[in-house]
mmCIF file of C-alpha atoms in Angstrom:
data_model
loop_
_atom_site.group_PDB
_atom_site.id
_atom_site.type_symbol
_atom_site.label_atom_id
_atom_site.label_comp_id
_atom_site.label_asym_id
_atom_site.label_seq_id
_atom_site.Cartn_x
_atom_site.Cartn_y
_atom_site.Cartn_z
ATOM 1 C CA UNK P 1 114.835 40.710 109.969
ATOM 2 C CA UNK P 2 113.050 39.260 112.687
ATOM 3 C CA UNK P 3 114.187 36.502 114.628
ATOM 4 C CA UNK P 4 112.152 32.845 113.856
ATOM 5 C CA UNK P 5 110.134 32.102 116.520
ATOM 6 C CA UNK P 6 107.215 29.648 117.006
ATOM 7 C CA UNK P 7 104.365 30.872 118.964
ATOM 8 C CA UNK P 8 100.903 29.663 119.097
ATOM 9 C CA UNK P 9 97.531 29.810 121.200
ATOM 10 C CA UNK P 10 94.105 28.185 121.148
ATOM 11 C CA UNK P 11 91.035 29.885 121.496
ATOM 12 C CA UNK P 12 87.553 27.444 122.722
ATOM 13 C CA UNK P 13 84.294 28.972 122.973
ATOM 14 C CA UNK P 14 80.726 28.266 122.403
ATOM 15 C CA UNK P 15 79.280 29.461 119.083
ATOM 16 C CA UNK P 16 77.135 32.634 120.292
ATOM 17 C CA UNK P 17 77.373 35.399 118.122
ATOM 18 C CA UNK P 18 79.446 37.583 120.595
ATOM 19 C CA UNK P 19 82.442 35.946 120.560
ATOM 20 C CA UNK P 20 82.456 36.819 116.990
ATOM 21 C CA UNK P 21 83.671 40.282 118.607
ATOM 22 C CA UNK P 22 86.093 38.501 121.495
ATOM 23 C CA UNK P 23 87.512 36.500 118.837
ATOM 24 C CA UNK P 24 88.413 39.285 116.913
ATOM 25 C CA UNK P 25 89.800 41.082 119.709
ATOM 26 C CA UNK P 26 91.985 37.481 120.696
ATOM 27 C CA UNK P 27 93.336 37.403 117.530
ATOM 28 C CA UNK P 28 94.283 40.888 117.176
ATOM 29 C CA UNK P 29 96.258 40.791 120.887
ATOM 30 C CA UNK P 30 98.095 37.956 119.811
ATOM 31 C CA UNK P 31 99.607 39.135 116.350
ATOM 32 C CA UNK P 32 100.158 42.613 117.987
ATOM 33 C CA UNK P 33 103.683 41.075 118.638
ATOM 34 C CA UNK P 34 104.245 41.041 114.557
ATOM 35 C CA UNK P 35 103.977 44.762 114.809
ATOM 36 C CA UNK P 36 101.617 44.585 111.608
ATOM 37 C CA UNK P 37 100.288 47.554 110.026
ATOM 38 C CA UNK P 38 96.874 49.202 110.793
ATOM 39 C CA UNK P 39 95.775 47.968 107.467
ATOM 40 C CA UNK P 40 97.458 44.410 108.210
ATOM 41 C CA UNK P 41 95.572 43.968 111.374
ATOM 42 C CA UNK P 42 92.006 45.348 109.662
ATOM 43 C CA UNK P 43 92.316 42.595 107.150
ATOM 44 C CA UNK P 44 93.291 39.646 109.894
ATOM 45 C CA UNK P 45 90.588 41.208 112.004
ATOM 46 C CA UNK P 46 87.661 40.996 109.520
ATOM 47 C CA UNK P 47 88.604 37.592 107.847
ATOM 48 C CA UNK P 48 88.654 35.751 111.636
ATOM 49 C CA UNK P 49 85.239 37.604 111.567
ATOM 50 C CA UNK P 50 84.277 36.135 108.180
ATOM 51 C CA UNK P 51 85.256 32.447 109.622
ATOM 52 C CA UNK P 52 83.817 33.106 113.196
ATOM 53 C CA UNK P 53 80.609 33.597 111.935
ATOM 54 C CA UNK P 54 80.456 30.807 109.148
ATOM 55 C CA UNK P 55 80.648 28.651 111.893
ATOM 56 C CA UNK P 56 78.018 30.416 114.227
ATOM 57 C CA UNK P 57 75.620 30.799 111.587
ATOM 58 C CA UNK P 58 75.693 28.264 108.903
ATOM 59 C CA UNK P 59 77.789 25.430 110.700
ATOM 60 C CA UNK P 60 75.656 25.155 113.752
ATOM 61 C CA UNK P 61 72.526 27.448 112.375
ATOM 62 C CA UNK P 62 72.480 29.325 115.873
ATOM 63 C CA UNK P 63 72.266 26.286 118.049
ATOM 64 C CA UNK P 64 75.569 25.412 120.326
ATOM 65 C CA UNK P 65 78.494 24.167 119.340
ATOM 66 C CA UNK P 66 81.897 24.479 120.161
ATOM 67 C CA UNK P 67 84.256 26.524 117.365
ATOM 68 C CA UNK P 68 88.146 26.397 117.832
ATOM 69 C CA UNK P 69 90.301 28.548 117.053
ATOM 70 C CA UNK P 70 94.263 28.169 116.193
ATOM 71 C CA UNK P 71 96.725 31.144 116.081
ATOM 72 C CA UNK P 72 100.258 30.173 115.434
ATOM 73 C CA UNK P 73 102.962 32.874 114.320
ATOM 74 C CA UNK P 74 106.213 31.603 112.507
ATOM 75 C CA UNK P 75 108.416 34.227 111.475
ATOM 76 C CA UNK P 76 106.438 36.854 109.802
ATOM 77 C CA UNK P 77 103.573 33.976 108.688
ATOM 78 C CA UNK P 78 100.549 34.356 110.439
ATOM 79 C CA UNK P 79 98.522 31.142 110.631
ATOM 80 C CA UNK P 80 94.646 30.793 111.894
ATOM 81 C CA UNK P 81 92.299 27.837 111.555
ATOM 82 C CA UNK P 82 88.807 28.326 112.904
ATOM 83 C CA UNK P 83 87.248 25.098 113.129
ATOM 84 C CA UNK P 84 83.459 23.777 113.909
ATOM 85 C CA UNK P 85 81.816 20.475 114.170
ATOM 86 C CA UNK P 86 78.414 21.660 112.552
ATOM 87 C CA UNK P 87 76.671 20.950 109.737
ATOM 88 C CA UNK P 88 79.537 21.112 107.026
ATOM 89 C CA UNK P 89 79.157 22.518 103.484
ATOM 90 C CA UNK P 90 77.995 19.890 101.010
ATOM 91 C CA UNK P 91 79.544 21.905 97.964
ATOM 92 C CA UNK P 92 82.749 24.056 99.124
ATOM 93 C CA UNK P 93 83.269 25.312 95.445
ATOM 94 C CA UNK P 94 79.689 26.825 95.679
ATOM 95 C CA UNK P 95 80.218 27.912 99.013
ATOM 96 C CA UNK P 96 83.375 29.722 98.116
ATOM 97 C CA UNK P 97 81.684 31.323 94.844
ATOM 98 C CA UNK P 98 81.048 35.434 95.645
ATOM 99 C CA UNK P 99 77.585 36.602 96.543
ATOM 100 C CA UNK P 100 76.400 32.741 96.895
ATOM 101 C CA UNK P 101 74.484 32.092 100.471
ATOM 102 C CA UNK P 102 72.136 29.706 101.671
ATOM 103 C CA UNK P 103 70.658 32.496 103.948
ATOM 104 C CA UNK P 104 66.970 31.922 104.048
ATOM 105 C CA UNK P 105 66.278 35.480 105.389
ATOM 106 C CA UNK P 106 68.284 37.173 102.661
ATOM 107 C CA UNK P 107 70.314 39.243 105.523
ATOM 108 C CA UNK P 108 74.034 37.516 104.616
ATOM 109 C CA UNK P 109 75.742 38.868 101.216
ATOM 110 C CA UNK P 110 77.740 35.614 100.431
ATOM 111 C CA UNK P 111 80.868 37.543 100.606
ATOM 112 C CA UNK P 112 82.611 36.218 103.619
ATOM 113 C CA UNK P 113 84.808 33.509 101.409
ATOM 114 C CA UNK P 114 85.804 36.393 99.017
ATOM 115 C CA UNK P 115 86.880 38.105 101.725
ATOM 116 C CA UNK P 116 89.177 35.942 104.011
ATOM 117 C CA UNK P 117 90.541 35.528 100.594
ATOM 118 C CA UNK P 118 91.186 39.134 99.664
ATOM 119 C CA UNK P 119 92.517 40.013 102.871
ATOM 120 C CA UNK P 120 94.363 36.685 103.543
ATOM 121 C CA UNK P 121 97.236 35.347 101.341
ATOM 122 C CA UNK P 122 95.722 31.701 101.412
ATOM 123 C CA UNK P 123 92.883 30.384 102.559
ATOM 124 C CA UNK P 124 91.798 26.148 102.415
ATOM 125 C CA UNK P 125 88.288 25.109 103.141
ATOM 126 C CA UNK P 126 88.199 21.576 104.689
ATOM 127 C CA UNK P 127 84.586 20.177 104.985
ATOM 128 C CA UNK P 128 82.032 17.736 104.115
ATOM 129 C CA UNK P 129 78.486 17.210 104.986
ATOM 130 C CA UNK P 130 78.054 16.266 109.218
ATOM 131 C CA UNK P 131 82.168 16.552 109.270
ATOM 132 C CA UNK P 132 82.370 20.276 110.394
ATOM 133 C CA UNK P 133 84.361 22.456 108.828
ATOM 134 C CA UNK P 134 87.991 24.041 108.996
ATOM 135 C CA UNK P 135 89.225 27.014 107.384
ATOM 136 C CA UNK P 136 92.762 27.577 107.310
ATOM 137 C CA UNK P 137 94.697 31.340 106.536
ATOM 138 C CA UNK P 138 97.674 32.351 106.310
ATOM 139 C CA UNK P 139 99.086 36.064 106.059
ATOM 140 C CA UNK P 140 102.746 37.149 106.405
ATOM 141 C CA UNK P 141 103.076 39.945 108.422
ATOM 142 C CA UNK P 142 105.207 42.853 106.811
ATOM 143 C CA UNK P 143 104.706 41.968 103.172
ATOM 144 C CA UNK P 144 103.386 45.133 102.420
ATOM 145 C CA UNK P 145 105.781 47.655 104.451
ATOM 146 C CA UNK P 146 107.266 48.495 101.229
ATOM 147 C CA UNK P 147 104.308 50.206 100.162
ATOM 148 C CA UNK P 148 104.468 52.974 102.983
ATOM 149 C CA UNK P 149 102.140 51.469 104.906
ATOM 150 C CA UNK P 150 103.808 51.067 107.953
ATOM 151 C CA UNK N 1 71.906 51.064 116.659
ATOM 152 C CA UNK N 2 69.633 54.095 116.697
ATOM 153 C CA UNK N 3 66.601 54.746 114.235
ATOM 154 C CA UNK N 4 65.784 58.279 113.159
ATOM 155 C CA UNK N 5 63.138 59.624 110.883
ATOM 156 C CA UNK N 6 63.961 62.559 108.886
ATOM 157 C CA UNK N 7 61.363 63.754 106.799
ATOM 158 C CA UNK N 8 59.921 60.328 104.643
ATOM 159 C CA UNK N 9 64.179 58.795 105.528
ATOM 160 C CA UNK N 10 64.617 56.309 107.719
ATOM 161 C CA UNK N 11 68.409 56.888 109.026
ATOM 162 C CA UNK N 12 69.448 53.902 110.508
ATOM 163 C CA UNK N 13 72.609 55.151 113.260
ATOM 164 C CA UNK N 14 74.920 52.100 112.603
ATOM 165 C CA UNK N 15 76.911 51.115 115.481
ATOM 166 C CA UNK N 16 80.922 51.068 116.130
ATOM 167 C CA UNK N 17 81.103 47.374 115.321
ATOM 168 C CA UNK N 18 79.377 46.021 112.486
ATOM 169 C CA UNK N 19 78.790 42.592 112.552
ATOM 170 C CA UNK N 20 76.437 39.457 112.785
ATOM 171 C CA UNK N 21 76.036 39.807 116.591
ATOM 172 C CA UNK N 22 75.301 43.545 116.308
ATOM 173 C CA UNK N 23 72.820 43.599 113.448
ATOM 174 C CA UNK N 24 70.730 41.221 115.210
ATOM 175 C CA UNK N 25 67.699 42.541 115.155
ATOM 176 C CA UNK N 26 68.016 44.955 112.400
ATOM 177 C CA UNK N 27 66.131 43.974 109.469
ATOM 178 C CA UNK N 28 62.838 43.228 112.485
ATOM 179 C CA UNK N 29 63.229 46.770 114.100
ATOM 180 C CA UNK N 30 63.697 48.457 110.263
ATOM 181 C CA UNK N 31 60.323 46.275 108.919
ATOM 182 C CA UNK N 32 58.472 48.089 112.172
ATOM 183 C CA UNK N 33 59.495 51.830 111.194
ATOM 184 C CA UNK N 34 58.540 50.469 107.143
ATOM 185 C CA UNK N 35 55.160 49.346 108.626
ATOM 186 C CA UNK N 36 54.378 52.044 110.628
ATOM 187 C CA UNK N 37 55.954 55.234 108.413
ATOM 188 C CA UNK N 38 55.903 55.960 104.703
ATOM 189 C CA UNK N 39 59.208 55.596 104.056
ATOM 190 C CA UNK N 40 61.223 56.419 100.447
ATOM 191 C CA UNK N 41 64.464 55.769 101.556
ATOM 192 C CA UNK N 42 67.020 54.246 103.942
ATOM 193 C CA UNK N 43 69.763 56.278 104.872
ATOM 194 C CA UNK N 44 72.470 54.347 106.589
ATOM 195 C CA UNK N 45 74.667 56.330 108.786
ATOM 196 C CA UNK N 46 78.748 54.769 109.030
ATOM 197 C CA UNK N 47 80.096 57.652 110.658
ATOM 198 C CA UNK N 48 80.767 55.895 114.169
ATOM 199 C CA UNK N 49 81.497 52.425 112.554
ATOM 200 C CA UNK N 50 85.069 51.594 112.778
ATOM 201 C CA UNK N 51 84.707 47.798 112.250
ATOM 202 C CA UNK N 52 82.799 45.816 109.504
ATOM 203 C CA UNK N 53 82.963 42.511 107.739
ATOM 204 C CA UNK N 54 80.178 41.393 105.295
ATOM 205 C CA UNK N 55 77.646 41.674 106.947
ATOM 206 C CA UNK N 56 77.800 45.339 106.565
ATOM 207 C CA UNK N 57 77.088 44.163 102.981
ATOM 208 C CA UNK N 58 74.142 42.354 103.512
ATOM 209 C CA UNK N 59 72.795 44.891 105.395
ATOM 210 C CA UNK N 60 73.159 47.253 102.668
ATOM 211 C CA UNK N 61 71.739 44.368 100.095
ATOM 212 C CA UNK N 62 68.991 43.134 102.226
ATOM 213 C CA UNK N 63 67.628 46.798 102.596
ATOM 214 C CA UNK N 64 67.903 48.000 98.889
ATOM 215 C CA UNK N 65 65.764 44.823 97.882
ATOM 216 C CA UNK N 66 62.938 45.629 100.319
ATOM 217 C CA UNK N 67 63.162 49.323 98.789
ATOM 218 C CA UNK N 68 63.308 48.218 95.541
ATOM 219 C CA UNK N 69 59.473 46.553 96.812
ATOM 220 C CA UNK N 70 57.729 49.867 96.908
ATOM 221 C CA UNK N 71 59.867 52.075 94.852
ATOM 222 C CA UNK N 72 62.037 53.285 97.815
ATOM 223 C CA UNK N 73 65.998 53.401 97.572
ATOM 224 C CA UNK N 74 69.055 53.298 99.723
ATOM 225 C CA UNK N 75 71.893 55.925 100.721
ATOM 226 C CA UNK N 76 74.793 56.060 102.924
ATOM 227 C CA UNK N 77 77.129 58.377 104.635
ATOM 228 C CA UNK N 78 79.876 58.879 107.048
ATOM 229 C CA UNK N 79 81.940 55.716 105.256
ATOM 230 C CA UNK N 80 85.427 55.883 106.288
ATOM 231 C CA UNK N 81 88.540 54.372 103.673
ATOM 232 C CA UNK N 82 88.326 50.906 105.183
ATOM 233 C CA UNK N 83 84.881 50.457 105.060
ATOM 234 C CA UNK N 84 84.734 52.405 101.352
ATOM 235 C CA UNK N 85 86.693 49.510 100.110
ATOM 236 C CA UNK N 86 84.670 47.262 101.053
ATOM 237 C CA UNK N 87 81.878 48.689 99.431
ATOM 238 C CA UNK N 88 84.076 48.933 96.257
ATOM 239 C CA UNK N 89 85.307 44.890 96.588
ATOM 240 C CA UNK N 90 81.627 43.865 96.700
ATOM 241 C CA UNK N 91 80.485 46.308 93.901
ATOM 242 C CA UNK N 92 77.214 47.595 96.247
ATOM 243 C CA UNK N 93 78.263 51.129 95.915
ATOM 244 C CA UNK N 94 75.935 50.661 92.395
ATOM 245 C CA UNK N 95 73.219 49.793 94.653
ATOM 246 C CA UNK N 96 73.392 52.506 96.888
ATOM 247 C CA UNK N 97 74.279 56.403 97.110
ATOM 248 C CA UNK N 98 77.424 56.710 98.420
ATOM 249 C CA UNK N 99 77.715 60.056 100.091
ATOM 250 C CA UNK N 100 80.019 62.885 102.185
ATOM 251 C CA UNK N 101 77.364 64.154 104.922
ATOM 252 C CA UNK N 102 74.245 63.462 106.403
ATOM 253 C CA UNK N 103 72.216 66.429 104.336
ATOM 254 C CA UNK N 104 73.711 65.082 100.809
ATOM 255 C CA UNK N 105 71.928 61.505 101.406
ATOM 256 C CA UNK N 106 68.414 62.404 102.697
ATOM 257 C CA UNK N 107 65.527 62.078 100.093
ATOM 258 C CA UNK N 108 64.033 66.096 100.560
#
């Protein structure tokens, strides 16, 4: 049993398409502490890349805005909101739906939501049109040590 | 990224990290080696990836549809567990040839 601790750290940066990469990396550092599995850490690292990018390309459509992003670790839960102040999504049930994108160019699959929510254990969308949007995840660390992962 | 042309295959050398930022310019360098080669298939090469999210996927998507234009197709190789699974959740190992080694996904 680990002992209950509240932790947390905020993450600013401008919406550029590296820090897709650097927020990965951020958020990986920070829950290192949980100890999580390989597999754990693969699945935090690729949904915060899921949300990262939402916000660089659909929420501000590659021009600059500022995304946050919220780390907090109670216990074994692992909480991250990425947030942006973009565009917002007009129809979050759509948005959510697998294989649906608003890509003009045809290059994104519309998997991203189906993702942070396979490798999450909850994920909220909070967003309306010229609001921004937030996506909140949570994942406790450890869940699946039982299963000789670890 | 590094583009190689094997015989009428494009093999597209995917980097470490597979993401938005990375694939940049991807689909615009691939549409200049369509233009300028005849091409019957893209073979993408995962061996050296060790990260990818879905973009990976559209990669993969976006390609197979601009085969599907002139009768081309798609292959892969070098796809480690993680990135396998993937594949699986999205169901675009139907779209593509999903193979071992290099020589088992080139069009001869």
């Amino acid at each position: 049993m680990r002992e209950e601790q509240r932790e947390k750290m905020t993450l600013t940066m401008e919406s550029r398409s590296r820090n897709e990469a650097f927020a990965r990396a951020v958020v990986a550092a920070f829950v290192a502490r949980l100890d999580p599995t390989l597999e754990e850490l693969e699945d935090i690292r690729t949904a915060v890349s899921e949300a990262v990018t939402n916000a660089v390309v659909h929420g501000y459509r590659d021009r600059e805005g500022e995304i946050r992003l919220l780390a907090e670790i109670e216990g074994d839960l692992l909480t991250l909101e990425i947030q942006d102040w973009g565009v917002g999504i007009p129809d979050i049930e759509k948005a959510m739906e697998p294989l649906f994108t608003t890509c003009p160019e045809g290059e994104r699959s519309g998997m991203g939501f189906s993702f942070m929510e396979a490798f999450m254990d909850s994920l909220q969308v909070i967003s309306a049109p010229d609001q921004g949007t937030t996506i909140r995840m949570e994942k406790k660390i450890g869940a699946g040590e039982d299963n000789g992962n670890g | 990224m590094e583009y190689e042309l094997i015989g009428k295959n494009l093999v597209i050398h995917l980097p470490e990290e597979l993401d938005h930022h990375s694939c940049g310019t991807l689909k615009q360098d691939t549409e200049e080696c369509l233009r300028s080669y005849d091409i019957r298939r893209i073979v993408l090469d995962f061996s050296a990836v060790n990260f990818m999210d879905s973009t990976g996927i559209g990669v993969i998507l976006g390609r197979y549809k601009r085969m599907q234009e002139t009768g081309g197709d798609v292959a892969l190789y070098g796809a480690g567990r993680r990135i396998r699974r993937l594949l699986r959740m999205s169901g675009i190992e139907k779209l593509a040839a999903v193979c071992e080694e290099e020589a088992d996904a080139l069009k001869r």
